[in-house]
Coordinates of C-alpha atoms in Angstrom, one line a residue:
M245 CA 28.1 6.1 3.4
D246 CA 30.9 3.4 3.5
K247 CA 32.4 1.8 0.5
E248 CA 30.9 -1.5 1.2
K249 CA 27.4 0.1 1.4
Q250 CA 28.1 1.8 -2.0
R251 CA 29.3 -1.3 -3.5
S252 CA 26.0 -3.2 -2.3
L253 CA 23.8 -0.4 -3.7
A254 CA 25.8 -0.3 -7.1
L255 CA 25.4 -4.1 -7.4
W256 CA 21.6 -3.8 -6.7
L257 CA 21.2 -1.2 -9.5
K258 CA 23.1 -3.5 -11.9
E259 CA 20.7 -6.2 -10.9
Q260 CA 17.8 -4.2 -11.8
S261 CA 19.3 -3.4 -15.2
K262 CA 19.0 -6.8 -16.3
L263 CA 15.4 -5.9 -17.3
G264 CA 16.7 -3.7 -19.9
T265 CA 19.6 -5.8 -21.2
T266 CA 18.4 -5.9 -24.8
W267 CA 18.1 -2.2 -25.0
L268 CA 21.5 -1.7 -23.3
L269 CA 23.1 -4.0 -26.0
T270 CA 21.5 -2.2 -28.5
A271 CA 22.9 1.3 -27.3
I272 CA 26.4 -0.3 -26.9
G273 CA 26.2 -1.8 -30.5
L274 CA 25.2 1.4 -32.1
A275 CA 27.9 3.3 -30.1
F276 CA 30.3 0.6 -31.5
M277 CA 29.2 1.0 -35.1
S278 CA 29.3 4.9 -34.6
S279 CA 33.1 4.4 -33.6
L280 CA 34.0 2.5 -36.9
L281 CA 32.2 5.1 -38.9
L282 CA 34.2 7.7 -36.9
I283 CA 37.5 6.1 -38.0
V284 CA 36.3 6.4 -41.6
Q285 CA 35.2 9.9 -41.1
A286 CA 38.5 10.9 -39.8
A287 CA 40.4 9.3 -42.7
L288 CA 38.1 10.9 -45.2
L289 CA 38.4 14.4 -43.6
A290 CA 42.2 13.9 -43.3
N291 CA 42.4 12.8 -46.9
I292 CA 40.5 15.8 -48.1
L293 CA 42.6 18.3 -46.1
H294 CA 45.9 16.5 -47.3
G295 CA 44.8 16.7 -51.0
L296 CA 43.9 20.4 -50.8
I297 CA 46.9 21.7 -48.9
I298 CA 49.7 19.5 -49.7
E299 CA 48.9 17.9 -53.2
Q300 CA 46.9 21.1 -54.4
T301 CA 44.1 18.8 -55.5
N302 CA 41.3 20.4 -57.3
K303 CA 38.3 20.3 -54.9
Y304 CA 35.9 19.1 -57.6
D305 CA 38.1 16.0 -58.1
L306 CA 37.6 15.2 -54.4
W307 CA 33.7 15.2 -54.7
L308 CA 33.4 11.4 -53.9
S309 CA 35.2 12.0 -50.6
F310 CA 33.0 14.9 -49.6
F311 CA 29.8 12.9 -50.7
S312 CA 31.0 10.0 -48.6
L313 CA 31.9 12.4 -45.7
A314 CA 28.3 13.7 -45.6
I315 CA 27.0 10.1 -45.8
I316 CA 29.2 9.0 -42.9
V317 CA 28.1 12.0 -40.8
C318 CA 24.3 11.2 -41.3
L319 CA 25.0 7.6 -40.4
R320 CA 26.7 8.7 -37.3
A321 CA 24.0 11.0 -36.3
L322 CA 21.5 8.1 -36.8
C323 CA 23.5 5.8 -34.8
R324 CA 23.7 8.6 -32.0
W325 CA 20.0 8.9 -32.1
G326 CA 19.5 5.2 -32.0
K327 CA 21.9 4.9 -29.1
E328 CA 19.9 7.7 -27.0
L329 CA 16.7 6.1 -27.8
A330 CA 17.7 2.5 -26.9
G331 CA 19.4 4.0 -23.7
Y332 CA 16.0 5.8 -22.7
R333 CA 14.0 2.6 -23.3
A334 CA 16.3 0.7 -21.1
G335 CA 15.9 3.2 -18.3
E336 CA 12.3 3.5 -18.7
M337 CA 11.8 -0.5 -18.4
V338 CA 14.0 -0.5 -15.2
R339 CA 12.2 2.6 -13.6
L340 CA 8.9 1.0 -14.2
H341 CA 10.0 -2.1 -12.6
I342 CA 11.4 -0.4 -9.6
R343 CA 8.2 1.8 -9.3
H344 CA 6.1 -1.5 -9.3
L345 CA 8.2 -3.0 -6.5
I346 CA 7.8 0.1 -4.3
L347 CA 4.0 0.3 -5.1
D348 CA 3.6 -3.5 -4.3
K349 CA 5.5 -3.0 -1.1
L350 CA 3.4 0.0 -0.1
Q351 CA 0.3 -2.1 -0.7
L352 CA 1.8 -5.0 1.3
L353 CA 2.6 -2.7 4.2
G354 CA -0.9 -1.1 4.1
P355 CA -1.9 2.3 5.3
A356 CA -1.0 1.9 8.9
T357 CA 2.6 1.8 7.8
I358 CA 2.2 4.7 5.2
Q359 CA 0.7 7.0 7.6
G360 CA 3.8 7.1 9.7
K361 CA 5.6 9.4 7.2
P362 CA 4.3 12.6 5.4
S363 CA 2.7 12.1 2.1
G364 CA 5.2 14.2 0.2
T365 CA 8.0 11.7 1.5
W366 CA 6.2 8.8 -0.2
A367 CA 5.8 11.2 -3.2
S368 CA 9.3 11.9 -3.4
L369 CA 10.4 8.1 -3.1
V370 CA 8.1 7.1 -5.8
L371 CA 8.4 10.0 -8.2
E372 CA 11.7 12.1 -7.9
Q373 CA 14.0 9.4 -6.6
I374 CA 13.1 6.8 -9.2
E375 CA 13.4 9.4 -12.0
E376 CA 16.9 10.3 -10.7
M377 CA 17.9 6.7 -11.6
Q378 CA 16.9 7.1 -15.4
D379 CA 20.4 8.5 -16.5
F380 CA 22.3 5.6 -14.6
F381 CA 20.5 3.1 -16.7
A382 CA 20.2 5.1 -19.9
L383 CA 23.7 6.7 -19.9
Y384 CA 26.0 5.5 -17.3
L385 CA 25.7 1.8 -17.8
P386 CA 26.1 1.9 -21.8
Q387 CA 28.9 4.4 -21.3
M388 CA 31.0 2.0 -19.0
A389 CA 31.1 -0.4 -22.1
I390 CA 31.6 2.2 -24.5
S391 CA 34.4 4.0 -22.6
V392 CA 36.4 0.7 -23.2
L393 CA 35.2 -0.4 -26.8
I394 CA 35.7 3.1 -28.6
P395 CA 39.3 3.8 -27.3
S396 CA 40.3 0.3 -28.1
V397 CA 39.0 0.8 -31.6
I398 CA 40.9 4.0 -32.1
L399 CA 44.1 2.4 -30.6
I400 CA 43.8 -0.4 -33.1
A401 CA 43.5 2.2 -35.9
I402 CA 46.5 4.4 -34.6
F403 CA 49.3 2.0 -33.5
P404 CA 49.8 0.7 -37.0
I405 CA 50.3 4.3 -38.2
N406 CA 52.4 5.9 -35.4
W407 CA 53.2 4.1 -32.1
V408 CA 54.2 7.3 -30.2
A409 CA 50.6 8.7 -30.5
G410 CA 49.3 5.4 -29.5
L411 CA 51.5 5.3 -26.5
I412 CA 50.7 8.8 -25.5
F413 CA 46.8 7.8 -25.6
L414 CA 47.6 4.5 -23.8
I415 CA 49.5 6.1 -21.0
T416 CA 47.1 9.2 -20.3
A417 CA 43.9 7.5 -20.8
P418 CA 44.0 5.9 -17.2
L419 CA 44.5 9.4 -15.8
I420 CA 41.1 10.4 -16.5
P421 CA 39.1 7.7 -14.7
F422 CA 41.6 7.8 -11.9
F423 CA 41.0 11.4 -11.2
M424 CA 37.3 11.0 -11.9
A425 CA 37.0 8.4 -9.0
L426 CA 39.3 10.5 -6.8
V427 CA 37.0 13.6 -7.2
G428 CA 33.8 11.7 -6.9
M429 CA 34.5 9.7 -3.9
G430 CA 32.2 12.0 -1.8
A431 CA 29.5 12.5 -4.6
A432 CA 27.4 9.5 -3.4
D433 CA 27.3 10.8 0.2
A434 CA 26.3 14.3 -1.1
N435 CA 23.5 12.8 -3.1
R436 CA 22.3 10.9 -0.4
R437 CA 22.2 14.0 1.9
N438 CA 20.4 15.8 -1.1
F439 CA 17.8 13.2 -1.3
K440 CA 17.1 13.2 2.3
A441 CA 16.7 17.1 2.2
L442 CA 14.3 16.8 -0.8
Q443 CA 12.1 14.2 1.1
H444 CA 12.0 16.4 4.2
L445 CA 11.1 19.4 2.0
S446 CA 8.5 17.5 0.0
G447 CA 6.9 16.2 3.1
Y448 CA 6.9 19.6 4.8
F449 CA 5.6 21.6 2.0
Y450 CA 2.9 19.0 1.1
D451 CA 1.6 18.7 4.7
R452 CA 1.5 22.6 5.1
L453 CA -0.4 23.1 1.7
R454 CA -3.0 20.6 2.9
G455 CA -3.4 22.4 6.2
L456 CA -3.2 25.9 4.8
T457 CA -6.6 26.8 6.0
T458 CA -5.8 25.8 9.6
I459 CA -2.5 27.6 9.3
R460 CA -4.2 30.8 8.2
L461 CA -6.9 30.7 10.8
F462 CA -4.5 30.2 13.7
D463 CA -2.2 33.0 12.3
Q464 CA 0.9 31.0 11.8
V465 CA 1.6 31.9 8.3
E466 CA 4.7 33.9 9.1
A467 CA 6.1 31.0 11.4
E468 CA 5.4 28.4 8.8
R469 CA 7.1 30.6 6.1
K470 CA 10.2 30.8 8.1
N471 CA 10.4 27.1 8.5
L472 CA 9.8 26.6 4.9
I473 CA 12.5 29.0 4.0
I474 CA 15.0 26.9 6.4
A475 CA 14.0 23.6 4.7
S476 CA 14.4 25.1 1.3
E477 CA 17.9 26.5 2.3
G478 CA 18.8 23.1 3.5
F479 CA 18.0 21.6 0.2
R480 CA 19.7 24.4 -1.7
Q481 CA 22.9 23.8 0.3
R482 CA 22.9 20.0 -0.4
T483 CA 22.1 20.6 -3.9
M484 CA 25.1 23.1 -4.4
E485 CA 27.3 20.6 -2.7
V486 CA 26.3 17.9 -5.4
L487 CA 26.8 20.4 -8.3
R488 CA 30.2 21.7 -6.8
L489 CA 31.4 18.1 -7.0
A490 CA 30.1 17.7 -10.5
F491 CA 31.8 20.7 -11.7
I492 CA 35.2 20.0 -10.1
S493 CA 35.0 16.5 -11.7
S494 CA 34.2 18.2 -15.1
A495 CA 36.9 20.6 -14.7
V496 CA 39.6 17.9 -13.7
L497 CA 38.5 15.7 -16.9
E498 CA 38.8 18.9 -19.3
F499 CA 42.3 19.7 -17.9
F500 CA 43.8 16.2 -18.4
T501 CA 42.0 15.8 -21.8
A502 CA 43.2 19.1 -23.1
L503 CA 46.8 18.2 -21.8
S504 CA 47.0 15.0 -23.5
I505 CA 45.9 16.3 -26.9
A506 CA 48.3 19.2 -26.5
V507 CA 51.2 16.6 -26.0
T508 CA 50.0 14.7 -29.2
A509 CA 49.8 18.0 -31.2
V510 CA 53.2 19.2 -30.0
Y511 CA 54.8 15.9 -30.8
F512 CA 53.3 16.0 -34.5
G513 CA 54.5 19.8 -34.7
F514 CA 58.2 19.0 -33.9
S515 CA 57.9 16.0 -36.2
F516 CA 56.8 18.1 -39.1
I517 CA 59.7 20.5 -38.7
G518 CA 62.3 17.5 -38.5
K519 CA 63.0 17.9 -34.7
L520 CA 61.5 14.5 -33.9
N521 CA 62.1 11.6 -36.1
F522 CA 60.6 8.5 -34.5
G523 CA 57.4 6.7 -33.9
H524 CA 56.4 6.3 -37.6
Y525 CA 57.8 2.9 -38.5
G526 CA 60.4 4.5 -40.9
L527 CA 57.8 6.3 -43.0
E528 CA 57.2 10.0 -42.9
N529 CA 54.9 11.7 -40.7
T530 CA 52.5 13.3 -43.3
L531 CA 49.7 15.7 -43.0
F532 CA 47.3 13.2 -43.5
V533 CA 48.7 11.0 -40.6
G534 CA 48.8 14.1 -38.3
L535 CA 45.4 15.1 -39.1
F536 CA 43.9 11.7 -38.9
I537 CA 45.3 11.2 -35.4
L538 CA 44.6 14.7 -34.2
V539 CA 40.9 14.5 -35.4
L540 CA 40.7 11.1 -33.5
A541 CA 42.5 12.4 -30.3
P542 CA 39.5 14.3 -28.9
E543 CA 37.0 11.4 -29.9
F544 CA 39.6 8.9 -27.9
Y545 CA 39.1 10.9 -24.8
Q546 CA 35.4 11.6 -25.4
P547 CA 33.9 8.3 -24.1
L548 CA 36.1 8.7 -20.9
R549 CA 35.1 12.3 -20.5
D550 CA 31.5 11.2 -20.7
L551 CA 32.0 8.4 -18.3
G552 CA 33.5 11.1 -16.0
T553 CA 30.6 13.5 -16.5
Y554 CA 28.1 10.5 -15.9
Y555 CA 30.0 9.5 -12.7
H556 CA 28.0 11.9 -10.7
V557 CA 25.0 10.1 -12.3
R558 CA 26.2 7.1 -10.8
A559 CA 26.7 8.7 -7.3
Q560 CA 23.2 10.2 -7.6
A561 CA 21.6 6.9 -8.5
I562 CA 23.3 5.3 -5.4
G563 CA 22.1 8.0 -3.1
A564 CA 18.5 7.6 -4.6
A565 CA 18.8 3.8 -4.3
E566 CA 19.8 3.9 -0.6
S567 CA 16.4 4.9 0.8
I568 CA 14.6 2.9 -1.9
V569 CA 16.5 -0.4 -0.9
H570 CA 16.0 0.3 2.6
F571 CA 12.3 0.7 2.2
L572 CA 12.0 -2.5 -0.1
E573 CA 14.1 -4.5 2.5
S574 CA 12.0 -3.1 5.4
K575 CA 9.9 -5.6 7.1
P576 CA 7.5 -5.1 10.0
A577 CA 8.3 -7.5 13.1
Y578 CA 5.1 -9.6 12.3
Q579 CA 3.7 -9.7 8.8
T580 CA 0.0 -10.5 7.9
S581 CA 0.3 -12.3 4.7
G582 CA -0.9 -15.7 3.1
N583 CA -2.7 -17.4 0.2
K584 CA -5.6 -19.1 1.8
K585 CA -9.0 -18.2 0.4
I586 CA -11.7 -17.2 3.0
P587 CA -15.1 -19.0 2.1
S588 CA -17.6 -16.4 1.2
K589 CA -21.4 -16.0 1.5
T590 CA -21.3 -15.5 5.4
I591 CA -18.7 -14.2 7.5
E592 CA -17.9 -15.4 11.1
L593 CA -15.1 -13.6 13.0
K594 CA -13.4 -14.9 16.0
A595 CA -10.6 -13.3 18.1
S596 CA -8.8 -15.1 20.9
K597 CA -6.2 -13.6 23.1
L598 CA -5.6 -11.1 20.2
E599 CA -2.9 -8.5 20.4
V600 CA -2.8 -5.8 17.8
L601 CA 1.0 -4.6 17.1
S602 CA 2.2 -1.7 15.3
P603 CA 4.5 -2.2 12.3
D604 CA 7.4 -2.2 14.6
G605 CA 6.0 -4.7 17.0
V606 CA 4.6 -2.6 19.7
V607 CA 1.3 -3.6 21.2
L608 CA -1.5 -1.3 20.4
A609 CA -4.5 -3.2 21.8
G610 CA -5.2 -6.4 23.6
P611 CA -5.5 -9.3 24.5
L612 CA -9.0 -9.3 23.2
S613 CA -11.2 -12.2 22.9
F614 CA -14.7 -12.2 21.3
T615 CA -16.8 -13.6 18.4
I616 CA -19.1 -12.0 15.8
H617 CA -21.4 -14.7 14.4
A618 CA -22.6 -14.9 10.7
G619 CA -25.3 -12.2 10.2
Q620 CA -25.0 -10.4 13.3
K621 CA -24.9 -6.6 13.6
V622 CA -22.0 -5.9 16.3
A623 CA -21.1 -2.4 17.5
L624 CA -17.6 -1.4 18.7
V625 CA -17.7 1.4 21.2
G626 CA -15.0 3.3 23.2
E627 CA -13.7 6.8 23.6
S628 CA -11.0 8.2 21.5
G629 CA -7.7 6.2 22.0
A630 CA -9.6 3.1 23.4
G631 CA -7.9 1.0 20.5
K632 CA -10.9 0.8 18.1
T633 CA -9.1 2.0 15.1
S634 CA -6.1 -0.5 15.8
L635 CA -8.6 -3.4 16.0
I636 CA -10.1 -2.4 12.7
N637 CA -6.8 -2.2 11.0
A638 CA -6.0 -5.8 12.3
I639 CA -9.2 -7.1 10.8
L640 CA -8.5 -5.5 7.7
G641 CA -5.0 -7.0 7.5
F642 CA -3.2 -3.7 7.6
L643 CA -1.6 -4.4 11.1
P644 CA 0.2 -7.5 12.4
Y645 CA -1.1 -9.3 15.4
R646 CA -0.3 -12.0 17.9
G647 CA -2.9 -14.6 19.1
S648 CA -5.7 -15.8 16.8
L649 CA -7.9 -13.8 14.5
T650 CA -10.0 -16.2 12.3
I651 CA -12.5 -15.4 9.5
N652 CA -14.6 -18.4 8.8
N653 CA -12.0 -20.4 10.5
V654 CA -9.0 -19.3 8.5
E655 CA -6.2 -17.6 10.3
L656 CA -6.1 -14.0 8.9
R657 CA -2.3 -14.1 8.8
K658 CA -2.5 -16.9 6.4
A659 CA -5.4 -15.6 4.2
D660 CA -5.1 -14.1 0.9
L661 CA -5.9 -10.4 1.9
S662 CA -6.8 -9.2 -1.7
H663 CA -9.5 -12.0 -1.6
W664 CA -10.5 -10.9 1.8
H665 CA -10.9 -7.4 0.9
K666 CA -13.3 -8.2 -2.0
Q667 CA -15.6 -9.4 0.6
I668 CA -15.7 -6.2 2.6
S669 CA -18.0 -3.2 2.2
W670 CA -16.5 -0.3 3.9
V671 CA -17.8 3.2 4.8
G672 CA -15.5 5.5 6.7
Q673 CA -16.1 8.8 8.7
N674 CA -14.1 10.7 6.1
P675 CA -14.7 9.2 2.6
Q676 CA -11.8 9.6 0.4
L677 CA -12.7 10.9 -3.1
F678 CA -10.5 11.3 -5.9
Y679 CA -10.1 13.9 -8.7
G680 CA -12.7 12.7 -11.4
T681 CA -16.5 12.3 -11.9
I682 CA -18.9 11.2 -9.4
K683 CA -19.3 8.0 -11.5
D684 CA -15.5 7.4 -11.3
N685 CA -15.6 7.6 -7.5
I686 CA -18.4 5.2 -7.2
C687 CA -17.0 2.7 -9.7
L688 CA -13.3 3.4 -8.9
R689 CA -12.8 3.4 -12.6
S690 CA -14.1 -0.1 -13.1
S691 CA -15.4 -0.7 -16.6
R692 CA -17.4 -3.7 -15.6
V693 CA -20.3 -1.7 -13.9
T694 CA -23.4 -1.8 -15.9
E695 CA -25.7 1.1 -16.1
D696 CA -28.5 -0.8 -14.4
R697 CA -26.2 -1.4 -11.4
M698 CA -25.1 2.0 -11.3
H699 CA -28.8 3.3 -11.3
Y700 CA -29.6 0.8 -8.5
V701 CA -26.6 1.9 -6.1
T702 CA -27.2 5.5 -6.6
K703 CA -31.0 5.3 -6.0
A704 CA -30.3 3.1 -3.0
S705 CA -27.8 5.4 -1.6
Y706 CA -29.9 8.5 -2.4
V707 CA -27.0 9.9 -4.6
N708 CA -29.5 10.4 -7.4
E709 CA -31.4 13.0 -5.2
F710 CA -28.6 15.6 -5.6
I711 CA -26.8 14.2 -9.0
S712 CA -30.2 15.0 -10.8
R713 CA -29.6 18.7 -9.9
L714 CA -26.2 18.7 -11.4
E715 CA -25.6 19.9 -14.8
H716 CA -23.5 16.8 -15.9
G717 CA -25.1 14.4 -13.5
S718 CA -23.0 11.5 -12.6
L719 CA -20.4 12.9 -14.8
H720 CA -19.9 16.0 -12.6
H721 CA -16.4 16.4 -11.7
V722 CA -15.2 16.1 -8.0
G723 CA -12.2 17.9 -6.8
D724 CA -9.3 16.4 -4.6
K725 CA -10.3 15.7 -0.8
S726 CA -14.2 15.8 -1.9
S727 CA -14.1 19.6 -2.8
R728 CA -17.1 20.9 -4.7
L729 CA -19.3 18.5 -2.8
S730 CA -20.8 18.7 0.9
V731 CA -19.9 16.3 3.6
G732 CA -23.2 14.6 3.4
Q733 CA -23.0 14.2 -0.5
A734 CA -19.5 12.6 -0.2
Q735 CA -20.6 10.2 2.4
R736 CA -23.6 9.1 0.2
I737 CA -21.1 8.5 -2.6
A738 CA -19.1 6.2 -0.1
V739 CA -22.2 4.3 0.5
A740 CA -23.0 3.9 -3.2
R741 CA -19.3 2.8 -3.4
A742 CA -19.9 0.3 -0.7
L743 CA -23.1 -1.1 -2.1
L744 CA -21.4 -1.7 -5.4
Q745 CA -18.7 -3.7 -3.7
D746 CA -21.7 -5.9 -2.2
G747 CA -19.5 -7.5 0.6
Y748 CA -20.6 -10.2 3.0
F749 CA -18.9 -8.1 5.7
W750 CA -19.8 -4.5 6.2
L751 CA -17.5 -2.3 8.2
L752 CA -19.1 1.1 9.2
D753 CA -16.7 3.4 10.7
E754 CA -18.7 6.5 12.2
P755 CA -20.8 6.6 9.1
T756 CA -22.9 9.6 10.2
T757 CA -20.1 11.9 11.7
S758 CA -20.6 15.5 10.7
L759 CA -23.8 15.1 8.9
D760 CA -26.9 17.1 9.1
A761 CA -30.2 15.4 10.2
T762 CA -31.4 14.9 6.6
S763 CA -28.2 13.4 5.4
E764 CA -27.8 11.2 8.5
R765 CA -31.5 9.9 8.1
L766 CA -30.8 9.0 4.4
I767 CA -27.5 7.3 5.0
M768 CA -28.8 5.3 8.0
A769 CA -31.8 4.2 6.0
S770 CA -29.6 3.0 3.1
L771 CA -27.2 1.3 5.4
E772 CA -30.1 -0.5 7.3
H773 CA -31.4 -1.9 4.1
A774 CA -28.1 -3.0 2.5
T775 CA -26.8 -4.7 5.7
Q776 CA -30.0 -6.7 6.7
D777 CA -28.5 -10.1 5.8
T778 CA -24.8 -9.6 6.1
T779 CA -22.4 -9.5 9.2
T780 CA -21.9 -5.9 10.3
L781 CA -19.5 -4.1 12.4
L782 CA -20.4 -0.6 13.4
I783 CA -18.0 1.8 15.2
S784 CA -19.8 4.7 16.6
H785 CA -20.2 7.0 19.4
R786 CA -24.0 7.5 18.9
I787 CA -25.8 5.8 21.6
D788 CA -29.0 6.0 19.9
L789 CA -27.7 3.8 16.9
L790 CA -26.6 1.0 19.4
G791 CA -30.1 -0.3 20.3
T792 CA -30.7 -2.4 17.1
C793 CA -27.2 -4.2 17.5
D794 CA -27.1 -7.7 18.4
L795 CA -23.8 -7.4 20.3
L796 CA -21.9 -4.4 21.8
L797 CA -18.1 -4.5 22.4
I798 CA -16.9 -1.8 24.7
M799 CA -13.2 -1.0 24.7
E800 CA -11.1 1.3 27.1
K801 CA -7.4 1.7 26.8
G802 CA -6.8 -1.1 24.3
K803 CA -8.7 -3.6 26.4
L804 CA -12.2 -5.2 25.8
V805 CA -13.8 -4.3 29.3
Q806 CA -17.6 -5.2 28.4
Q807 CA -19.5 -7.1 25.8
G808 CA -23.2 -8.0 25.5
K809 CA -26.4 -6.8 24.6
F810 CA -27.4 -3.1 24.8
E811 CA -30.1 -3.7 27.6
A812 CA -27.6 -5.6 29.9
L813 CA -24.7 -3.5 29.6
R814 CA -26.6 -0.1 30.2
Q815 CA -27.2 -1.1 33.8
K816 CA -23.5 -0.9 35.0
G817 CA -20.0 -0.6 34.1
L818 CA -18.2 1.8 31.6
F819 CA -21.2 1.6 29.0
A820 CA -23.6 2.7 31.7
E821 CA -21.2 5.8 32.5
M822 CA -21.1 6.7 28.8
I823 CA -24.7 6.8 28.8
K824 CA -24.8 8.9 31.7
T825 CA -22.4 11.2 30.3
V826 CA -24.4 11.6 27.0
D827 CA -27.5 12.0 29.0
K828 CA -26.0 14.9 31.1
R829 CA -24.7 16.6 27.8
N830 CA -28.2 16.6 26.2
F831 CA -29.7 17.8 29.5
D832 CA -27.1 20.6 29.9
A833 CA -27.7 21.6 26.2

């Protein structure tokens, strides 16, 4: 990663930190107060030791100094606790903000873009990489100010007492950040490579975990185990590279800090035995002065050492920020978005020279021209790969397009998509159920659903037929990916969810796929009743479901090759060939 890129990412991180400015200033203020208390603590400690060793003062006569020292130590501990808490709150606020930015961007791009990467990659982006920024905001940013404030305060306290010690501190202090930057120059690149390795490992592991049944049935466990070991080893090497840089940086800082303190101690040692007689403004270098300065010496370098320790945190945050910023700044070649409200009650959809595009601008289907009038039941028919899913994603606003696609005379790219989605009732072929109760999955955790409404949709979708046999009824827990339920039961829950949405446009994507005869009959009965007075678009391979449709749209290789009523289309063309193929299969069976 070049320096210009690193600077721009560091600037972006600092821009985000403005949300936590109040907490950051609180952390810095508490650290400054702690530094003032530190000077008092050093003076009290030096005074106690000077009195006991040099002046032979009775320890009971120093009770006030002991008591004051204990109070100062407690106050410093309190300031330290407050600083850590304030820093954490600052990081928390910024992390929540960045996470919201990513989730909003994911929602804007839609599922068509999200499916382009493994689920584990998105999990790593939203969870691990954002969490890795916590220490940058909580520790590194406050430490940048603290590493200037505290040494400055200590120098102000030391120079009036002994200018040689102050000069030693002043000369040696810049060595620490210099070597810190020198050692850490490659840290950002190392962290960036580490996060990419983590993304790869997360995505690979999650996808294989989901497909464990397939892997075992096809006897590929050993092969996938070896691939996982290779991915894990790559991540281990990247992690060790980051740790190696961090340890080298810490070792360099410790060396120069110890060297600087040693030089100061040697100066006072020779001064006490009369070999060095300068630096004290004509006054004698007493044990009090020596102890006072030597107690402050480690504390003078400590903020700089902490900054050096946190320098790898900065590199870590920059490495994490690269993919986050790249994702937030990414834009499809054509973006569907707007703020116009689509008039409701009835839905009419028109497409004119419509070309559906991928997020990168590649044509997936089209040009297409058709009209779905209000209240019509239209079927979209075609073999796999014909472009049906691409067209549906465009209608839902998940894919960009060229040409014209209007809903009630409102161009979809100018429409408010969230408002449009509220008017859609959707039933897919693989219903997505979430971990929770059956009621949660029907209501999607909405608290505005009344018991009467819930009873109506469960009855209309025939969900009540099987939940009545469950011990906890609608509060029965559903596992991830519809586990603990049959395919037919999951599909009925999806129908209940669509009924609860009560949209003006129904989108049915192979609603009876993989269902037994009983479940298919019940689901089709509920859907026929629910879609009587609405505009409906049905995607299906089932020829027997198409006879009741007002219009058929036949697609092949991304093109609309036929459109019309069932009886007219069955006489010739692609649809007639599809019917013959189905009839032949039934005859052979």
